[in-house]
PDB file of C-alpha atoms in Angstrom:
ATOM      1  CA  MET A   1     111.989 -93.005-261.390  1.00 42.00           C
ATOM      2  CA  ALA A   2     111.080 -92.017-257.626  1.00 46.00           C
ATOM      3  CA  ALA A   3     107.933 -89.690-257.202  1.00 44.00           C
ATOM      4  CA  PRO A   4     108.650 -86.197-256.144  1.00 46.00           C
ATOM      5  CA  PHE A   5     108.780 -85.743-252.252  1.00 44.00           C
ATOM      6  CA  PHE A   6     105.860 -83.513-251.840  1.00 46.00           C
ATOM      7  CA  SER A   7     103.798 -85.378-254.265  1.00 51.00           C
ATOM      8  CA  THR A   8     101.959 -86.770-251.354  1.00 56.00           C
ATOM      9  CA  PRO A   9     102.443 -84.412-248.392  1.00 59.00           C
ATOM     10  CA  PHE A  10     102.104 -85.313-244.796  1.00 60.00           C
ATOM     11  CA  GLN A  11      98.751 -85.070-243.322  1.00 61.00           C
ATOM     12  CA  PRO A  12      97.078 -85.629-239.957  1.00 63.00           C
ATOM     13  CA  PHE A  13      95.626 -88.946-239.583  1.00 60.00           C
ATOM     14  CA  VAL A  14      91.970 -89.416-240.975  1.00 59.00           C
ATOM     15  CA  TYR A  15      89.839 -92.605-240.363  1.00 63.00           C
ATOM     16  CA  GLN A  16      88.350 -94.187-243.324  1.00 64.00           C
ATOM     17  CA  SER A  17      86.003 -97.396-243.593  1.00 65.00           C
ATOM     18  CA  GLN A  18      84.340 -99.083-246.278  1.00 62.00           C
ATOM     19  CA  GLN A  19      82.468-101.478-244.028  1.00 58.00           C
ATOM     20  CA  GLU A  20      78.718-101.588-244.580  1.00 53.00           C
ATOM     21  CA  ASN A  21      78.111-102.215-240.806  1.00 58.00           C
ATOM     22  CA  VAL A  22      79.698 -99.306-239.185  1.00 67.00           C
ATOM     23  CA  ILE A  23      80.804 -99.769-235.717  1.00 75.00           C
ATOM     24  CA  PRO A  24      79.972 -96.941-233.440  1.00 85.00           C
ATOM     25  CA  PHE A  25      82.678 -95.751-231.501  1.00 89.00           C
ATOM     26  CA  GLN A  26      84.091 -92.515-229.851  1.00 89.00           C
ATOM     27  CA  ILE A  27      87.537 -91.381-229.161  1.00 90.00           C
ATOM     28  CA  LEU A  28      87.526 -89.091-225.957  1.00 89.00           C
ATOM     29  CA  GLY A  29      90.222 -86.823-224.514  1.00 85.00           C
ATOM     30  CA  GLY A  30      93.342 -85.143-225.908  1.00 80.00           C
ATOM     31  CA  GLU A  31      96.706 -86.632-225.116  1.00 77.00           C
ATOM     32  CA  ALA A  32      95.761 -89.719-222.998  1.00 83.00           C
ATOM     33  CA  GLN A  33      92.836 -90.813-224.835  1.00 90.00           C
ATOM     34  CA  ILE A  34      89.892 -93.358-224.340  1.00 92.00           C
ATOM     35  CA  VAL A  35      88.096 -95.097-227.000  1.00 93.00           C
ATOM     36  CA  GLN A  36      84.386 -95.894-226.107  1.00 93.00           C
ATOM     37  CA  ILE A  37      83.107 -98.665-228.298  1.00 92.00           C
ATOM     38  CA  MET A  38      79.393 -99.618-228.471  1.00 91.00           C
ATOM     39  CA  LEU A  39      78.547-103.398-228.277  1.00 91.00           C
ATOM     40  CA  LYS A  40      75.438-105.033-229.567  1.00 90.00           C
ATOM     41  CA  PRO A  41      74.280-108.215-227.974  1.00 90.00           C
ATOM     42  CA  GLN A  42      77.046-111.081-228.225  1.00 90.00           C
ATOM     43  CA  GLU A  43      79.620-108.518-229.756  1.00 90.00           C
ATOM     44  CA  LYS A  44      82.976-108.529-228.092  1.00 91.00           C
ATOM     45  CA  VAL A  45      86.281-106.536-227.886  1.00 92.00           C
ATOM     46  CA  ILE A  46      89.679-107.833-227.574  1.00 91.00           C
ATOM     47  CA  ALA A  47      91.881-105.634-225.732  1.00 92.00           C
ATOM     48  CA  LYS A  48      95.419-105.541-224.349  1.00 89.00           C
ATOM     49  CA  PRO A  49      95.713-106.570-220.740  1.00 88.00           C
ATOM     50  CA  GLY A  50      95.251-103.510-218.085  1.00 87.00           C
ATOM     51  CA  THR A  51      93.695-101.189-220.547  1.00 90.00           C
ATOM     52  CA  MET A  52      89.817-101.544-219.703  1.00 92.00           C
ATOM     53  CA  CYS A  53      88.963 -98.328-218.120  1.00 92.00           C
ATOM     54  CA  TYR A  54      85.146 -98.943-217.638  1.00 93.00           C
ATOM     55  CA  MET A  55      82.135-100.932-218.901  1.00 92.00           C
ATOM     56  CA  SER A  56      78.553-101.329-218.732  1.00 91.00           C
ATOM     57  CA  GLY A  57      76.945-103.754-216.398  1.00 89.00           C
ATOM     58  CA  SER A  58      75.970-106.274-219.218  1.00 87.00           C
ATOM     59  CA  VAL A  59      79.693-106.726-220.309  1.00 91.00           C
ATOM     60  CA  GLN A  60      81.531-109.553-219.012  1.00 92.00           C
ATOM     61  CA  MET A  61      85.362-109.432-218.907  1.00 91.00           C
ATOM     62  CA  GLU A  62      87.677-112.678-219.216  1.00 90.00           C
ATOM     63  CA  HIS A  63      91.604-112.855-219.569  1.00 85.00           C
ATOM     64  CA  VAL A  64      92.498-115.718-222.087  1.00 83.00           C
ATOM     65  CA  TYR A  65      95.479-116.919-223.755  1.00 75.00           C
ATOM     66  CA  VAL A  66      95.808-116.312-227.573  1.00 65.00           C
ATOM     67  CA  PRO A  67      97.225-119.742-229.025  1.00 59.00           C
ATOM     68  CA  GLU A  68      98.063-117.881-232.455  1.00 53.00           C
ATOM     69  CA  ASN A  69     100.511-115.678-230.704  1.00 52.00           C
ATOM     70  CA  GLU A  70     103.761-117.189-232.400  1.00 50.00           C
ATOM     71  CA  ALA A  71     106.165-115.454-229.920  1.00 50.00           C
ATOM     72  CA  GLY A  72     104.386-115.947-226.511  1.00 54.00           C
ATOM     73  CA  ILE A  73     107.202-117.669-224.891  1.00 55.00           C
ATOM     74  CA  TRP A  74     109.587-114.766-225.989  1.00 55.00           C
ATOM     75  CA  GLN A  75     107.059-112.342-224.385  1.00 58.00           C
ATOM     76  CA  TRP A  76     106.698-114.208-221.289  1.00 56.00           C
ATOM     77  CA  LEU A  77     110.480-114.413-220.906  1.00 57.00           C
ATOM     78  CA  PHE A  78     110.743-110.501-221.513  1.00 54.00           C
ATOM     79  CA  GLY A  79     108.300-109.782-218.960  1.00 54.00           C
ATOM     80  CA  LYS A  80     105.306-109.158-221.395  1.00 61.00           C
ATOM     81  CA  SER A  81     101.844-110.313-220.956  1.00 63.00           C
ATOM     82  CA  VAL A  82     100.904-113.421-223.032  1.00 69.00           C
ATOM     83  CA  THR A  83      97.135-113.157-222.569  1.00 78.00           C
ATOM     84  CA  SER A  84      94.392-110.811-223.968  1.00 85.00           C
ATOM     85  CA  THR A  85      91.281-109.297-222.248  1.00 88.00           C
ATOM     86  CA  VAL A  86      87.855-110.330-223.853  1.00 91.00           C
ATOM     87  CA  LEU A  87      84.944-107.936-223.107  1.00 92.00           C
ATOM     88  CA  LEU A  88      81.869-109.657-224.195  1.00 92.00           C
ATOM     89  CA  ASN A  89      78.243-108.041-224.186  1.00 91.00           C
ATOM     90  CA  SER A  90      76.257-111.045-222.819  1.00 89.00           C
ATOM     91  CA  SER A  91      72.987-108.941-222.406  1.00 87.00           C
ATOM     92  CA  PRO A  92      70.317-108.858-225.046  1.00 90.00           C
ATOM     93  CA  ASN A  93      70.700-105.089-224.773  1.00 90.00           C
ATOM     94  CA  ASP A  94      73.352-102.738-226.076  1.00 90.00           C
ATOM     95  CA  GLY A  95      76.434-102.237-224.003  1.00 91.00           C
ATOM     96  CA  PHE A  96      79.694-100.209-224.030  1.00 92.00           C
ATOM     97  CA  VAL A  97      83.279-100.523-223.099  1.00 94.00           C
ATOM     98  CA  GLY A  98      85.899 -97.772-222.657  1.00 94.00           C
ATOM     99  CA  VAL A  99      89.537 -98.786-223.438  1.00 94.00           C
ATOM    100  CA  ALA A 100      92.235 -96.341-222.277  1.00 93.00           C
ATOM    101  CA  ALA A 101      95.789 -95.851-223.835  1.00 89.00           C
ATOM    102  CA  PRO A 102      98.336 -97.051-221.331  1.00 87.00           C
ATOM    103  CA  SER A 103     100.462 -93.884-222.066  1.00 84.00           C
ATOM    104  CA  LEU A 104     100.301 -90.537-223.220  1.00 84.00           C
ATOM    105  CA  ALA A 105      99.266 -91.434-226.586  1.00 87.00           C
ATOM    106  CA  ARG A 106      96.425 -90.842-229.324  1.00 89.00           C
ATOM    107  CA  ILE A 107      94.354 -93.766-230.421  1.00 91.00           C
ATOM    108  CA  LEU A 108      94.043 -94.358-234.181  1.00 91.00           C
ATOM    109  CA  PRO A 109      91.195 -96.596-235.407  1.00 91.00           C
ATOM    110  CA  ILE A 110      92.455 -98.778-238.298  1.00 90.00           C
ATOM    111  CA  ASP A 111      90.030-100.567-240.786  1.00 90.00           C
ATOM    112  CA  LEU A 112      92.255-103.416-242.102  1.00 90.00           C
ATOM    113  CA  ALA A 113      90.137-103.697-245.062  1.00 87.00           C
ATOM    114  CA  MET A 114      91.488-100.477-246.341  1.00 86.00           C
ATOM    115  CA  PHE A 115      94.936-101.839-245.993  1.00 87.00           C
ATOM    116  CA  GLY A 116      94.714-105.199-247.828  1.00 86.00           C
ATOM    117  CA  GLY A 117      93.941-106.942-244.701  1.00 88.00           C
ATOM    118  CA  GLU A 118      97.435-106.531-243.032  1.00 89.00           C
ATOM    119  CA  LEU A 119      99.421-103.954-241.186  1.00 90.00           C
ATOM    120  CA  LEU A 120     102.900-103.956-239.475  1.00 88.00           C
ATOM    121  CA  CYS A 121     103.188-102.306-236.084  1.00 88.00           C
ATOM    122  CA  GLN A 122     105.781-101.499-233.570  1.00 86.00           C
ATOM    123  CA  PRO A 123     105.859-103.712-230.594  1.00 80.00           C
ATOM    124  CA  ASP A 124     102.915-102.675-228.100  1.00 82.00           C
ATOM    125  CA  ALA A 125     101.113-100.596-230.643  1.00 88.00           C
ATOM    126  CA  PHE A 126      97.988-102.760-230.506  1.00 91.00           C
ATOM    127  CA  LEU A 127      95.339-101.505-227.910  1.00 92.00           C
ATOM    128  CA  CYS A 128      92.031-103.224-228.856  1.00 92.00           C
ATOM    129  CA  SER A 129      90.013-104.654-231.788  1.00 92.00           C
ATOM    130  CA  ILE A 130      86.537-105.667-232.799  1.00 90.00           C
ATOM    131  CA  ASN A 131      85.390-108.316-235.309  1.00 86.00           C
ATOM    132  CA  ASP A 132      88.066-110.238-237.407  1.00 84.00           C
ATOM    133  CA  VAL A 133      91.363-109.046-236.231  1.00 89.00           C
ATOM    134  CA  LYS A 134      94.289-111.343-235.535  1.00 88.00           C
ATOM    135  CA  VAL A 135      97.420-110.000-233.798  1.00 86.00           C
ATOM    136  CA  SER A 136     100.673-111.913-233.939  1.00 82.00           C
ATOM    137  CA  ASN A 137     104.040-110.822-232.354  1.00 73.00           C
ATOM    138  CA  THR A 138     106.708-112.845-234.320  1.00 61.00           C
ATOM    139  CA  VAL A 139     110.416-112.891-233.785  1.00 53.00           C
ATOM    140  CA  ASP A 140     112.350-111.368-236.874  1.00 47.00           C
ATOM    141  CA  GLN A 141     115.015-113.797-237.869  1.00 42.00           C
ATOM    142  CA  ARG A 142     116.724-111.337-240.080  1.00 41.00           C
ATOM    143  CA  ALA A 143     119.999-110.108-238.545  1.00 39.00           C
ATOM    144  CA  ARG A 144     119.661-106.832-240.054  1.00 44.00           C
ATOM    145  CA  ASN A 145     116.612-105.892-238.240  1.00 44.00           C
ATOM    146  CA  ILE A 146     117.831-107.123-234.879  1.00 44.00           C
ATOM    147  CA  VAL A 147     118.768-103.964-232.760  1.00 46.00           C
ATOM    148  CA  ALA A 148     119.883-103.162-229.543  1.00 42.00           C
ATOM    149  CA  GLY A 149     117.131-103.884-226.740  1.00 35.00           C
ATOM    150  CA  VAL A 150     114.355-106.524-226.339  1.00 32.00           C
ATOM    151  CA  GLU A 151     111.878-104.656-228.431  1.00 39.00           C
ATOM    152  CA  GLY A 152     114.169-105.061-231.549  1.00 48.00           C
ATOM    153  CA  PHE A 153     113.366-108.798-231.498  1.00 41.00           C
ATOM    154  CA  LEU A 154     109.584-108.377-231.768  1.00 45.00           C
ATOM    155  CA  ARG A 155     107.494-107.373-234.646  1.00 71.00           C
ATOM    156  CA  GLN A 156     103.660-107.101-234.340  1.00 84.00           C
ATOM    157  CA  LYS A 157     101.369-107.783-237.380  1.00 86.00           C
ATOM    158  CA  LEU A 158      97.698-107.060-237.516  1.00 90.00           C
ATOM    159  CA  SER A 159      95.681-109.161-240.112  1.00 89.00           C
ATOM    160  CA  GLY A 160      92.109-109.526-240.914  1.00 90.00           C
ATOM    161  CA  GLN A 161      89.059-107.455-242.288  1.00 88.00           C
ATOM    162  CA  GLY A 162      88.050-106.098-238.830  1.00 89.00           C
ATOM    163  CA  LEU A 163      88.568-102.642-236.841  1.00 90.00           C
ATOM    164  CA  ALA A 164      91.854-102.284-234.833  1.00 92.00           C
ATOM    165  CA  PHE A 165      92.821 -99.463-232.700  1.00 94.00           C
ATOM    166  CA  ILE A 166      96.547 -98.861-232.305  1.00 93.00           C
ATOM    167  CA  ILE A 167      98.159 -95.940-230.323  1.00 91.00           C
ATOM    168  CA  GLY A 168     100.790 -93.321-231.110  1.00 90.00           C
ATOM    169  CA  GLY A 169     102.772 -90.937-228.819  1.00 87.00           C
ATOM    170  CA  GLY A 170     102.417 -87.235-229.227  1.00 85.00           C
ATOM    171  CA  SER A 171     101.264 -86.027-232.512  1.00 85.00           C
ATOM    172  CA  VAL A 172     100.468 -88.428-235.295  1.00 88.00           C
ATOM    173  CA  VAL A 173     100.853 -87.912-239.034  1.00 89.00           C
ATOM    174  CA  GLN A 174     100.511 -90.191-242.043  1.00 89.00           C
ATOM    175  CA  LYS A 175     102.195 -90.344-245.157  1.00 89.00           C
ATOM    176  CA  ASN A 176     101.016 -91.865-248.422  1.00 90.00           C
ATOM    177  CA  LEU A 177     104.026 -93.131-250.422  1.00 90.00           C
ATOM    178  CA  GLU A 178     103.792 -93.384-254.156  1.00 90.00           C
ATOM    179  CA  VAL A 179     105.393 -96.238-256.214  1.00 90.00           C
ATOM    180  CA  GLY A 180     109.108 -95.819-255.616  1.00 88.00           C
ATOM    181  CA  GLU A 181     109.003 -92.919-253.249  1.00 90.00           C
ATOM    182  CA  VAL A 182     111.582 -93.151-250.508  1.00 90.00           C
ATOM    183  CA  LEU A 183     111.314 -91.840-246.877  1.00 90.00           C
ATOM    184  CA  SER A 184     113.671 -92.145-244.107  1.00 88.00           C
ATOM    185  CA  VAL A 185     112.137 -92.076-240.661  1.00 88.00           C
ATOM    186  CA  ASP A 186     113.821 -92.644-237.126  1.00 86.00           C
ATOM    187  CA  MET A 187     112.943 -96.302-236.256  1.00 83.00           C
ATOM    188  CA  SER A 188     111.153 -95.310-233.073  1.00 83.00           C
ATOM    189  CA  SER A 189     108.945 -92.724-234.735  1.00 87.00           C
ATOM    190  CA  ILE A 190     107.274 -95.474-236.787  1.00 89.00           C
ATOM    191  CA  VAL A 191     103.685 -96.373-235.531  1.00 90.00           C
ATOM    192  CA  ALA A 192     102.741 -98.689-238.291  1.00 90.00           C
ATOM    193  CA  VAL A 193     103.280 -99.364-242.145  1.00 90.00           C
ATOM    194  CA  SER A 194     101.250-101.291-244.791  1.00 89.00           C
ATOM    195  CA  ALA A 195     102.522-104.426-245.825  1.00 86.00           C
ATOM    196  CA  THR A 196     103.133-103.240-249.499  1.00 88.00           C
ATOM    197  CA  ILE A 197     105.970-100.894-248.145  1.00 87.00           C
ATOM    198  CA  ASN A 198     109.517-102.143-248.379  1.00 86.00           C
ATOM    199  CA  VAL A 199     111.326-101.376-245.157  1.00 84.00           C
ATOM    200  CA  GLN A 200     115.262-101.454-244.836  1.00 82.00           C
ATOM    201  CA  VAL A 201     117.103-100.645-241.706  1.00 78.00           C
ATOM    202  CA  LYS A 202     120.108 -98.181-241.790  1.00 76.00           C
ATOM    203  CA  TYR A 203     122.542 -97.763-238.936  1.00 72.00           C
ATOM    204  CA  ASN A 204     123.871 -94.217-238.695  1.00 67.00           C
ATOM    205  CA  GLY A 205     127.098 -94.794-237.328  1.00 60.00           C
ATOM    206  CA  PRO A 206     129.574 -97.460-236.126  1.00 56.00           C
ATOM    207  CA  MET A 207     127.992-100.763-234.691  1.00 53.00           C
ATOM    208  CA  ARG A 208     129.498 -99.820-231.268  1.00 50.00           C
ATOM    209  CA  ARG A 209     127.259 -96.876-230.962  1.00 50.00           C
ATOM    210  CA  VAL A 210     124.157 -98.622-231.701  1.00 50.00           C
ATOM    211  CA  VAL A 211     124.977-101.352-229.117  1.00 50.00           C
ATOM    212  CA  PHE A 212     125.824 -98.835-226.408  1.00 50.00           C
ATOM    213  CA  GLY A 213     122.726 -96.677-227.003  1.00 52.00           C
ATOM    214  CA  GLY A 214     122.150 -93.180-228.489  1.00 55.00           C
ATOM    215  CA  GLU A 215     119.525 -91.196-230.356  1.00 61.00           C
ATOM    216  CA  ASN A 216     118.861 -91.334-234.159  1.00 61.00           C
ATOM    217  CA  LEU A 217     121.096 -94.169-234.659  1.00 69.00           C
ATOM    218  CA  ILE A 218     118.745 -96.516-236.329  1.00 76.00           C
ATOM    219  CA  THR A 219     116.845 -95.158-239.552  1.00 81.00           C
ATOM    220  CA  ALA A 220     114.115 -96.966-241.495  1.00 82.00           C
ATOM    221  CA  VAL A 221     114.187 -96.457-245.129  1.00 86.00           C
ATOM    222  CA  LEU A 222     110.750 -96.868-246.547  1.00 89.00           C
ATOM    223  CA  THR A 223     110.011 -97.597-250.145  1.00 88.00           C
ATOM    224  CA  GLY A 224     106.655 -97.130-251.472  1.00 82.00           C
ATOM    225  CA  PRO A 225     103.856 -97.932-252.353  1.00 91.00           C
ATOM    226  CA  GLY A 226     101.816 -97.769-249.137  1.00 90.00           C
ATOM    227  CA  ILE A 227     101.040 -95.744-246.043  1.00 90.00           C
ATOM    228  CA  VAL A 228     103.125 -94.875-243.117  1.00 91.00           C
ATOM    229  CA  PHE A 229     101.952 -93.633-239.629  1.00 92.00           C
ATOM    230  CA  ILE A 230     104.654 -91.478-237.914  1.00 91.00           C
ATOM    231  CA  GLN A 231     104.492 -90.402-234.202  1.00 90.00           C
ATOM    232  CA  SER A 232     106.308 -87.368-232.729  1.00 87.00           C
ATOM    233  CA  MET A 233     106.764 -88.788-229.238  1.00 86.00           C
ATOM    234  CA  PRO A 234     107.573 -92.585-228.909  1.00 83.00           C
ATOM    235  CA  PHE A 235     106.960 -93.729-225.450  1.00 79.00           C
ATOM    236  CA  GLN A 236     110.452 -95.391-225.297  1.00 77.00           C
ATOM    237  CA  ARG A 237     112.159 -92.025-226.026  1.00 78.00           C
ATOM    238  CA  LEU A 238     109.812 -90.353-223.329  1.00 77.00           C
ATOM    239  CA  SER A 239     110.633 -92.852-220.682  1.00 75.00           C
ATOM    240  CA  GLN A 240     114.197 -92.527-221.420  1.00 73.00           C
ATOM    241  CA  ARG A 241     114.084 -88.841-220.915  1.00 75.00           C
ATOM    242  CA  ILE A 242     112.255 -89.107-217.631  1.00 76.00           C
ATOM    243  CA  ALA A 243     114.613 -91.795-216.499  1.00 73.00           C
ATOM    244  CA  ARG A 244     117.616 -89.570-217.142  1.00 69.00           C
ATOM    245  CA  ALA A 245     115.979 -86.634-215.240  1.00 72.00           C
ATOM    246  CA  VAL A 246     115.235 -88.737-212.193  1.00 69.00           C
ATOM    247  CA  THR A 247     118.542 -90.782-211.911  1.00 65.00           C
ATOM    248  CA  SER A 248     121.088 -87.867-213.291  1.00 57.00           C
ATOM    249  CA  PRO A 249     120.485 -85.024-210.921  1.00 55.00           C
ATOM    250  CA  ASN A 250     122.185 -81.695-211.460  1.00 57.00           C
ATOM    251  CA  VAL A 251     125.266 -81.052-209.449  1.00 51.00           C
ATOM    252  CA  ARG A 252     123.896 -77.679-208.647  1.00 51.00           C
ATOM    253  CA  ASP A 253     120.626 -79.133-207.023  1.00 56.00           C
ATOM    254  CA  ASN A 254     122.396 -81.932-205.493  1.00 58.00           C
ATOM    255  CA  PRO A 255     125.784 -80.740-204.334  1.00 57.00           C
ATOM    256  CA  LYS A 256     126.333 -83.984-202.015  1.00 63.00           C
ATOM    257  CA  PHE A 257     126.556 -85.964-205.290  1.00 63.00           C
ATOM    258  CA  PHE A 258     130.409 -86.004-205.660  1.00 66.00           C
ATOM    259  CA  VAL A 259     130.663 -86.352-201.943  1.00 71.00           C
ATOM    260  CA  GLN A 260     128.611 -89.563-202.078  1.00 71.00           C
ATOM    261  CA  ILE A 261     130.776 -90.794-204.864  1.00 77.00           C
ATOM    262  CA  ALA A 262     133.965 -90.208-203.109  1.00 79.00           C
ATOM    263  CA  ILE A 263     132.571 -91.978-200.053  1.00 82.00           C
ATOM    264  CA  PHE A 264     131.531 -94.955-201.984  1.00 80.00           C
ATOM    265  CA  PHE A 265     134.981 -95.252-203.619  1.00 83.00           C
ATOM    266  CA  PHE A 266     136.751 -94.956-200.239  1.00 84.00           C
ATOM    267  CA  LEU A 267     134.518 -97.693-198.703  1.00 84.00           C
ATOM    268  CA  ALA A 268     135.330 -99.831-201.578  1.00 83.00           C
ATOM    269  CA  TYR A 269     139.047 -99.199-201.180  1.00 82.00           C
ATOM    270  CA  VAL A 270     138.638-100.006-197.552  1.00 80.00           C
ATOM    271  CA  VAL A 271     137.029-103.279-198.265  1.00 78.00           C
ATOM    272  CA  VAL A 272     139.419-104.329-200.939  1.00 79.00           C
ATOM    273  CA  VAL A 273     142.520-103.577-198.859  1.00 75.00           C
ATOM    274  CA  SER A 274     141.102-105.348-195.796  1.00 75.00           C
ATOM    275  CA  SER A 275     140.396-108.414-197.737  1.00 72.00           C
ATOM    276  CA  ILE A 276     144.080-108.480-199.068  1.00 71.00           C
ATOM    277  CA  ILE A 277     145.337-108.053-195.455  1.00 70.00           C
ATOM    278  CA  LEU A 278     143.317-110.661-193.886  1.00 63.00           C
ATOM    279  CA  THR A 279     144.204-113.173-196.937  1.00 61.00           C
ATOM    280  CA  ASP A 280     147.955-112.592-196.081  1.00 54.00           C
ATOM    281  CA  ILE A 281     147.306-113.227-192.511  1.00 54.00           C
TER     282      ILE A 281
END
């Protein structure tokens, strides 16, 4: 029998760690945050390319290809980077690095040891990590999990016992699901789920609506036990609304819009008629 819905209420994200050697870090800022990590000699941070904001003079930066990335060729074909940035403190003294979220997002520190050594994330959720963390982007072969758009083909998995930092847009809350407890979440609003949660995809409407786009058309049905992290403003949704505002001007703000459309169709008509006349001649 499923547990009552409010037996484990939603709550703000709270960082927890059982590691004996606590890694000193500090998250700075409000919406577009920066995580500042202190590095001992020979310690290193693995970060997403383009996210390094600042670092001490003793830290060396290098871009390397990660061979365990199982979907590297797919990422390259879809315009994504297949390298990672390594920030190594090569000095005998302590150093620091600042890694910034690439968008208006909050940074969540995740101790993978608290999640059984594995966490499933949305594509591009990973920001950086320290110690034993492996990031793999794999292609999901299950047809029911393939959704419209490139991002539907990729799944990001974090494994290991180290400390990882992931990003979530807007406000981020976490929900602890009991055994058999069911929660439905908009697919794009999920930041990450623990590997113990059973995830099923539900299409809310005809398949043609899913293919041609829309909002809240794909829902993830989560069944506990486990933990899910939910974001209020996914970057994909934010970018779509910005694009609509830029590319779809209001007619009152742009009265020449219909005139421009009419001129376009008139020119197209002239070209078509001219080609027909020239062909007959």
